[in-house]
Coordinates of C-alpha atoms in Angstrom, one line a residue:
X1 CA -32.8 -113.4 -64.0
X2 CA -32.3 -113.3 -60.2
X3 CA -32.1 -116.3 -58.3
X4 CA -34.2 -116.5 -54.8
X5 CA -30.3 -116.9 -53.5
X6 CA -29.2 -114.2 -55.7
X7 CA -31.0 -111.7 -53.6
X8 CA -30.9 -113.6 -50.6
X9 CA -27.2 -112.6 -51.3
X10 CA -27.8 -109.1 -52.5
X11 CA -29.8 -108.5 -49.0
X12 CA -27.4 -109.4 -46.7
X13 CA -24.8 -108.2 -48.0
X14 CA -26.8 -104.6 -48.1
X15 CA -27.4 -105.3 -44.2
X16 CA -24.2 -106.0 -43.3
X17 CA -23.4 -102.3 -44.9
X18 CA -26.6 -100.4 -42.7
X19 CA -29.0 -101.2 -45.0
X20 CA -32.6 -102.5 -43.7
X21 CA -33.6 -105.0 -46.5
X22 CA -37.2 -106.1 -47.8
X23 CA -38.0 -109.2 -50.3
X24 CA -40.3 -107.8 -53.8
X25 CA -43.3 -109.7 -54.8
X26 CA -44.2 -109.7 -58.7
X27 CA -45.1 -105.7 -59.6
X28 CA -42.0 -104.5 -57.7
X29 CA -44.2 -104.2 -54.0
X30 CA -43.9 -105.8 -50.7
X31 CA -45.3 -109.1 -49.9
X32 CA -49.1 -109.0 -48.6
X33 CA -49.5 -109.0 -44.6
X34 CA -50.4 -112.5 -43.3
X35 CA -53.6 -113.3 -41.3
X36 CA -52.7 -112.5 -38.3
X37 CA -51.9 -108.8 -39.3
X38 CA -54.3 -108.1 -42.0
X39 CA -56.4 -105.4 -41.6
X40 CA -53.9 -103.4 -39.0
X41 CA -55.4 -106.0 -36.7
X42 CA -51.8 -106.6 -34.9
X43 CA -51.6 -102.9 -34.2
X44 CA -48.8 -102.5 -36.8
X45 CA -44.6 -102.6 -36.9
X46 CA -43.3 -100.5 -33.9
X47 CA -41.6 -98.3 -36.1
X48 CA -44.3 -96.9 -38.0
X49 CA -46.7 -93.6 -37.2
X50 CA -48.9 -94.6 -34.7
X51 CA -48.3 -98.5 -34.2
X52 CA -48.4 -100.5 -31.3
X53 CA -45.5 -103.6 -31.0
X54 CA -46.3 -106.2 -33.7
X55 CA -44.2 -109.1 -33.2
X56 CA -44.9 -110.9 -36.7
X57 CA -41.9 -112.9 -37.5
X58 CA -43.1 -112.4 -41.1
X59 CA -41.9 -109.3 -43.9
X60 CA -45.6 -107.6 -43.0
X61 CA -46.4 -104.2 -43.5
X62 CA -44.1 -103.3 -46.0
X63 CA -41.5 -101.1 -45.5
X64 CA -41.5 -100.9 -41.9
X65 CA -40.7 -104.8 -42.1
X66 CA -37.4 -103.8 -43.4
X67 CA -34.3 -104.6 -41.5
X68 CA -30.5 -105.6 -41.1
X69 CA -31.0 -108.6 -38.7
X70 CA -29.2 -111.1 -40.9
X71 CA -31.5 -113.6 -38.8
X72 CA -34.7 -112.4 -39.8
X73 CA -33.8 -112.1 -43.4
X74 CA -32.8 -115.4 -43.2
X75 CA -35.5 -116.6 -41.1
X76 CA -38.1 -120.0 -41.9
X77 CA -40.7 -117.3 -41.7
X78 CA -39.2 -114.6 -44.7
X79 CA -38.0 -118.4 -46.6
X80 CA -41.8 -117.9 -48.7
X81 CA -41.4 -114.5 -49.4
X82 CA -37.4 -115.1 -51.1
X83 CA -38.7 -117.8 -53.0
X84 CA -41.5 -115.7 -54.6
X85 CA -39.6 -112.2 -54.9
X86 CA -38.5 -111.0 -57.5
X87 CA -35.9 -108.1 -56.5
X88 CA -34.7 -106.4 -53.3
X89 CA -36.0 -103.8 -51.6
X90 CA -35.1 -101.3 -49.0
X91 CA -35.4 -98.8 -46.8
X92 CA -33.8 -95.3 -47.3
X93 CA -34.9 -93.2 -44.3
X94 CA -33.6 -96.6 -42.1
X95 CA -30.2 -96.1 -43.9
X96 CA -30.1 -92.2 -43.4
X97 CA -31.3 -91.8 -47.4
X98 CA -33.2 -90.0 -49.6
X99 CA -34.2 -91.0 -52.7
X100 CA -35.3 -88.7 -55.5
X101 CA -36.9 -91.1 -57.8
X102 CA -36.9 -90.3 -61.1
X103 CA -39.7 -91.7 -63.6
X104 CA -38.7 -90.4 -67.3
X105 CA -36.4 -88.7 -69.2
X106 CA -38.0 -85.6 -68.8
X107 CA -37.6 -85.7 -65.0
X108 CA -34.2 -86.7 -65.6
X109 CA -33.5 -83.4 -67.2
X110 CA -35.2 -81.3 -64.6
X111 CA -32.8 -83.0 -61.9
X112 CA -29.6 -82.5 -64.1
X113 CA -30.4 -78.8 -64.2
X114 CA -32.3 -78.2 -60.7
X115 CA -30.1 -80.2 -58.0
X116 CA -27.0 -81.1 -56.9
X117 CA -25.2 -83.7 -58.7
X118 CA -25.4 -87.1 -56.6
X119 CA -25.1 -90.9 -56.7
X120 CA -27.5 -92.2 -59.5
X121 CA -29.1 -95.3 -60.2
X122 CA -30.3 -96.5 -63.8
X123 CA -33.7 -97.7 -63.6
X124 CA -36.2 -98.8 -66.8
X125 CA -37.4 -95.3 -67.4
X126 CA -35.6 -93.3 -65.5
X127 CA -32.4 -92.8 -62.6
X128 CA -32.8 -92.7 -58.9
X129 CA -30.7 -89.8 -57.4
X130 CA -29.7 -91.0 -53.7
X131 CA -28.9 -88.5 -51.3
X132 CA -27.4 -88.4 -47.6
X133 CA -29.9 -87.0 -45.3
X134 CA -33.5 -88.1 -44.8
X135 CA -37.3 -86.4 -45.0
X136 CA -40.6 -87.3 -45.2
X137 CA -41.4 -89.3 -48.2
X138 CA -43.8 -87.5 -51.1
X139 CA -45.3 -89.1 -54.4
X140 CA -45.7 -87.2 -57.7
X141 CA -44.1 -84.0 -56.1
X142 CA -43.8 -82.6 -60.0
X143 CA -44.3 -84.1 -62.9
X144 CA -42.1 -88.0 -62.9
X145 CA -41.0 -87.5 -60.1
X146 CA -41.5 -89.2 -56.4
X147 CA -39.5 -88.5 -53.1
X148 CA -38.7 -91.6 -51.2
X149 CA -37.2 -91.7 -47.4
X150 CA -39.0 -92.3 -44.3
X151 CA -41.7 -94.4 -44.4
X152 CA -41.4 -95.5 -48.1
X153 CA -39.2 -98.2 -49.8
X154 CA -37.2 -98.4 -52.8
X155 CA -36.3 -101.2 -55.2
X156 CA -32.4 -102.2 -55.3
X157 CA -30.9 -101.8 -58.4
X158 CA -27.5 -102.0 -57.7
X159 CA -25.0 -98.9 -56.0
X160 CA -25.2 -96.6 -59.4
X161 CA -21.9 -94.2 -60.0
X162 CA -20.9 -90.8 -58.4
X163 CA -19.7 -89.6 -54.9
X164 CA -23.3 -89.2 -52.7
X165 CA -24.0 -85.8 -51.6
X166 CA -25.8 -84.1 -48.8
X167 CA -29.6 -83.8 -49.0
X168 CA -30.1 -80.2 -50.6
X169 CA -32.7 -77.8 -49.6
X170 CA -34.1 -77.7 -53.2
X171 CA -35.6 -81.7 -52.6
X172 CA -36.6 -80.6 -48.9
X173 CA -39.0 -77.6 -50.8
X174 CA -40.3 -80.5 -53.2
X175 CA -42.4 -81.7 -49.9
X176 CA -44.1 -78.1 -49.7
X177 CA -45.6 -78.6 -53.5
X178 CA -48.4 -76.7 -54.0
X179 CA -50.7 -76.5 -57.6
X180 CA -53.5 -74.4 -56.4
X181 CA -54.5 -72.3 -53.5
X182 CA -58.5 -72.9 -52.0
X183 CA -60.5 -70.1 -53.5
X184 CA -60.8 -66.7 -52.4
X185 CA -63.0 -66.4 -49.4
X186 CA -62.9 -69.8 -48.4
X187 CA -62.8 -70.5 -44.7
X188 CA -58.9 -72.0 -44.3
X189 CA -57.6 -71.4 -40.4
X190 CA -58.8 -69.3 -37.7
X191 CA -55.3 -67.8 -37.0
X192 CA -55.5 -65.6 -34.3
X193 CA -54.8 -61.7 -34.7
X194 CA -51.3 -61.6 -36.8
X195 CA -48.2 -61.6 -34.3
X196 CA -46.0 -59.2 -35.6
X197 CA -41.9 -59.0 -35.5
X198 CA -40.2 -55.8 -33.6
X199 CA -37.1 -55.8 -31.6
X200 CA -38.3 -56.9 -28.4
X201 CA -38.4 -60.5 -29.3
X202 CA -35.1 -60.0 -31.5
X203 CA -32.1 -58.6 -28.8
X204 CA -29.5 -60.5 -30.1
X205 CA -30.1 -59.4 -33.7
X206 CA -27.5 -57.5 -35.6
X207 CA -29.3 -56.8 -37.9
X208 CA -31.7 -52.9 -37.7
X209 CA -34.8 -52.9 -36.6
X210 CA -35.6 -50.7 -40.6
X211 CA -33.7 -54.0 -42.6
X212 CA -35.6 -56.6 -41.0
X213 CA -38.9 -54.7 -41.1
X214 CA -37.6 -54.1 -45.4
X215 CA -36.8 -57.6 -46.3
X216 CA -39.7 -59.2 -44.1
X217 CA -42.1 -57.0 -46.1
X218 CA -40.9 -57.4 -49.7
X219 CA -41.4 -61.3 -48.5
X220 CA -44.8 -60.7 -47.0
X221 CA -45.5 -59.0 -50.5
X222 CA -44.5 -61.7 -52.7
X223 CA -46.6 -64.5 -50.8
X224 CA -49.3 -62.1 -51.1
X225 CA -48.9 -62.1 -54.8
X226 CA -49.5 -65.4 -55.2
X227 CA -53.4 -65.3 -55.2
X228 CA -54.1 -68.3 -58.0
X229 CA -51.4 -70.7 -56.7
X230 CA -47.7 -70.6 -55.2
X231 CA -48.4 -69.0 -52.2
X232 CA -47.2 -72.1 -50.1
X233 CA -44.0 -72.4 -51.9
X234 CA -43.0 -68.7 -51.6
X235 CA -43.8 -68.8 -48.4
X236 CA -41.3 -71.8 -48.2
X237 CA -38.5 -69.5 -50.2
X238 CA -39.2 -66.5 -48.3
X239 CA -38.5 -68.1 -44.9
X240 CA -35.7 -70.0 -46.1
X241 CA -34.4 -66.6 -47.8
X242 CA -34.9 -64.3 -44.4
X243 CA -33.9 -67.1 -41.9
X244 CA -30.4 -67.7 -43.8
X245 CA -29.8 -63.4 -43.2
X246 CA -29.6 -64.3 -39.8
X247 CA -27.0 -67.1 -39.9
X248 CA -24.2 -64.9 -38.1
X249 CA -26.6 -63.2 -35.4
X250 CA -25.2 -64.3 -31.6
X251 CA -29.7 -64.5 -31.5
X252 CA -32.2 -64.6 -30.4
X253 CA -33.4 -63.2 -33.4
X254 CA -37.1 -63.4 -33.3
X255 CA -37.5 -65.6 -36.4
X256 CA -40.6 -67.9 -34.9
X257 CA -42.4 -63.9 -34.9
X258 CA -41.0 -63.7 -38.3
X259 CA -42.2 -67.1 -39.3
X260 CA -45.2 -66.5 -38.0
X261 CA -46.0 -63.1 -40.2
X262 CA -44.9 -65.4 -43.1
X263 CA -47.8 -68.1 -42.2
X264 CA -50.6 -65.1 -41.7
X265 CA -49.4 -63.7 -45.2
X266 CA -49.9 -67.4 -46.7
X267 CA -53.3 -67.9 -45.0
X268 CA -54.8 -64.8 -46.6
X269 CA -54.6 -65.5 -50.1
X270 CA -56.2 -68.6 -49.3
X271 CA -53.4 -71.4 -48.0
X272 CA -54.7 -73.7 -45.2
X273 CA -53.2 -72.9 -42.0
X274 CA -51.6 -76.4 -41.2
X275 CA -50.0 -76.0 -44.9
X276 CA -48.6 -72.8 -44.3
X277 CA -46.7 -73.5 -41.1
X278 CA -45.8 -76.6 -42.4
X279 CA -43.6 -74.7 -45.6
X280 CA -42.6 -71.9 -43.1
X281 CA -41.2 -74.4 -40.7
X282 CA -39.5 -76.4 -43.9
X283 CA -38.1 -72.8 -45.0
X284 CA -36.6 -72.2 -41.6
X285 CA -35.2 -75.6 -41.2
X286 CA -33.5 -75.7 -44.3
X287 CA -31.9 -72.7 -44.0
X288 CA -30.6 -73.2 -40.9
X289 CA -29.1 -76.6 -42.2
X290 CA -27.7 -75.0 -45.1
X291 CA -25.4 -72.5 -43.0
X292 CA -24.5 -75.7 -40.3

């Protein structure tokens, strides 16, 4: 069993690597806020969504207490908290991580055939997969499985075996997971009148005017297909798939029209608009990262 100076140990030494560090209260979680900022009533940690400056010399607000100022973690005011935790937490979007968490051995199978191999973590049930790279942080993105960077923590279990990877594109799409469109005829967006791509916004294209036009309506086609659920995620594949055809076009090559067509397609089988734009920006985002 860890020792209050065990991990008092463990976090520093992970903050003198980059790491920001947070002490684990019984059930694995962060330590309640104190009085002063219970309720959000100090306005919250500058470096979450929203917050204004809370000063608290106390490990409030979970995860956004986190940090690598050996001071603080050593500080009369975090002293309560190490002699109550019972692991280590940390930060992975404040160390430039992501952190595929991994519940059961069933998830564990779907990551050993679906991404790229990784660092991993044992945990009790499962593995953590830690990638280089960060994103927003999702829960229960499939079955077992949780996505963990900004704005999330994860529990230390020590610096698991393999050579860390890049963040792929497959763990980026797990963020635009989608069970269900809203039902037909249900009032989603008012999009305006569909923008539509043609060569004036796409003179740098190499591509002709007839492949675009092709490929950008088989896509429209398949997010259209998806009437009962899906739509969201093909719209994710298909902008990921037409934005990558572009990767070796001097530009501009008219992809936010393209994008655009994409997010109309997804809207009319039913996917809320903010959804929609939200996958097709994902889509073109990754692909451009894959081809950096």
């Amino acid at each position: 069993m860890n020792t209050p100076t065990d991990l008092l140990h463990s976090a520093l030494t992970l903050a003198a690597a980059g790491v920001p560090v947070l002490p684990l209260r019984e059930g694995k979680v962060p330590f309640g806020n104190c009085r002063a900022c219970a309720r959000g009533a100090c306005g919250g940690r500058p470096n979450m969504k929203n917050a204004d400056p809370c000063w608290c010399p106390a490990p409030c607000h979970a995860w956004a207490a986190a940090t690598t100022d050996p001071e603080v973690i050593t500080s009369p005011a975090w002293a309560p908290a190490w002699g109550e935790a019972v692991c280590v937490g940390y930060h992975p979007g404040g160390a430039g991580l992501t952190v595929v968490d991994l519940d059961n051995a069933a998830a564990v199978a779907w990551a050993r055939e679906t991404l790229s191999p990784t660092r991993t973590v044992p945990t009790t049930r499962g593995q953590h997969w830690i990638y280089q790279g960060t994103m927003t942080s999702h829960n229960a993105v499939r079955p077992g499985v949780d996505v963990k960077s900004r704005m999330a923590y994860a529990r230390w279990l020590g610096p698991g075996s393999g050579t860390m990877t890049n963040l792929p594109s497959v763990v980026r799409a797990l963020a635009v997971k989608e069970e269900t469109t809203s039902a037909r005829g249900e009032v989603v967006s008012s999009l305006p009148t569909r923008a539509t791509w043609d060569r004036t916004v796409a003179t740098g294209c190499r591509h002709t005017e007839r492949y675009v036009r092709t490929g950008l309506e088989r896509g429209l086609a398949k997010v259209r297909s998806r009437i009962e659920s899906g739509a969201g995620s093909q719209a994710f594949g298909v902008a990921r798939f037409l934005a990558a055809q572009h990767a070796n076009c001097p530009g501009p090559c008219g992809l936010e029209a393209i994008g655009a067509e994409i997010v109309a397609a997804a809207v009319s089988v039913g996917v809320p608009e903010a959804y929609a734009r939200r996958a097709v920006a994902n889509g073109l985002e990754t692909a451009s990262e894959r081809v950096a």
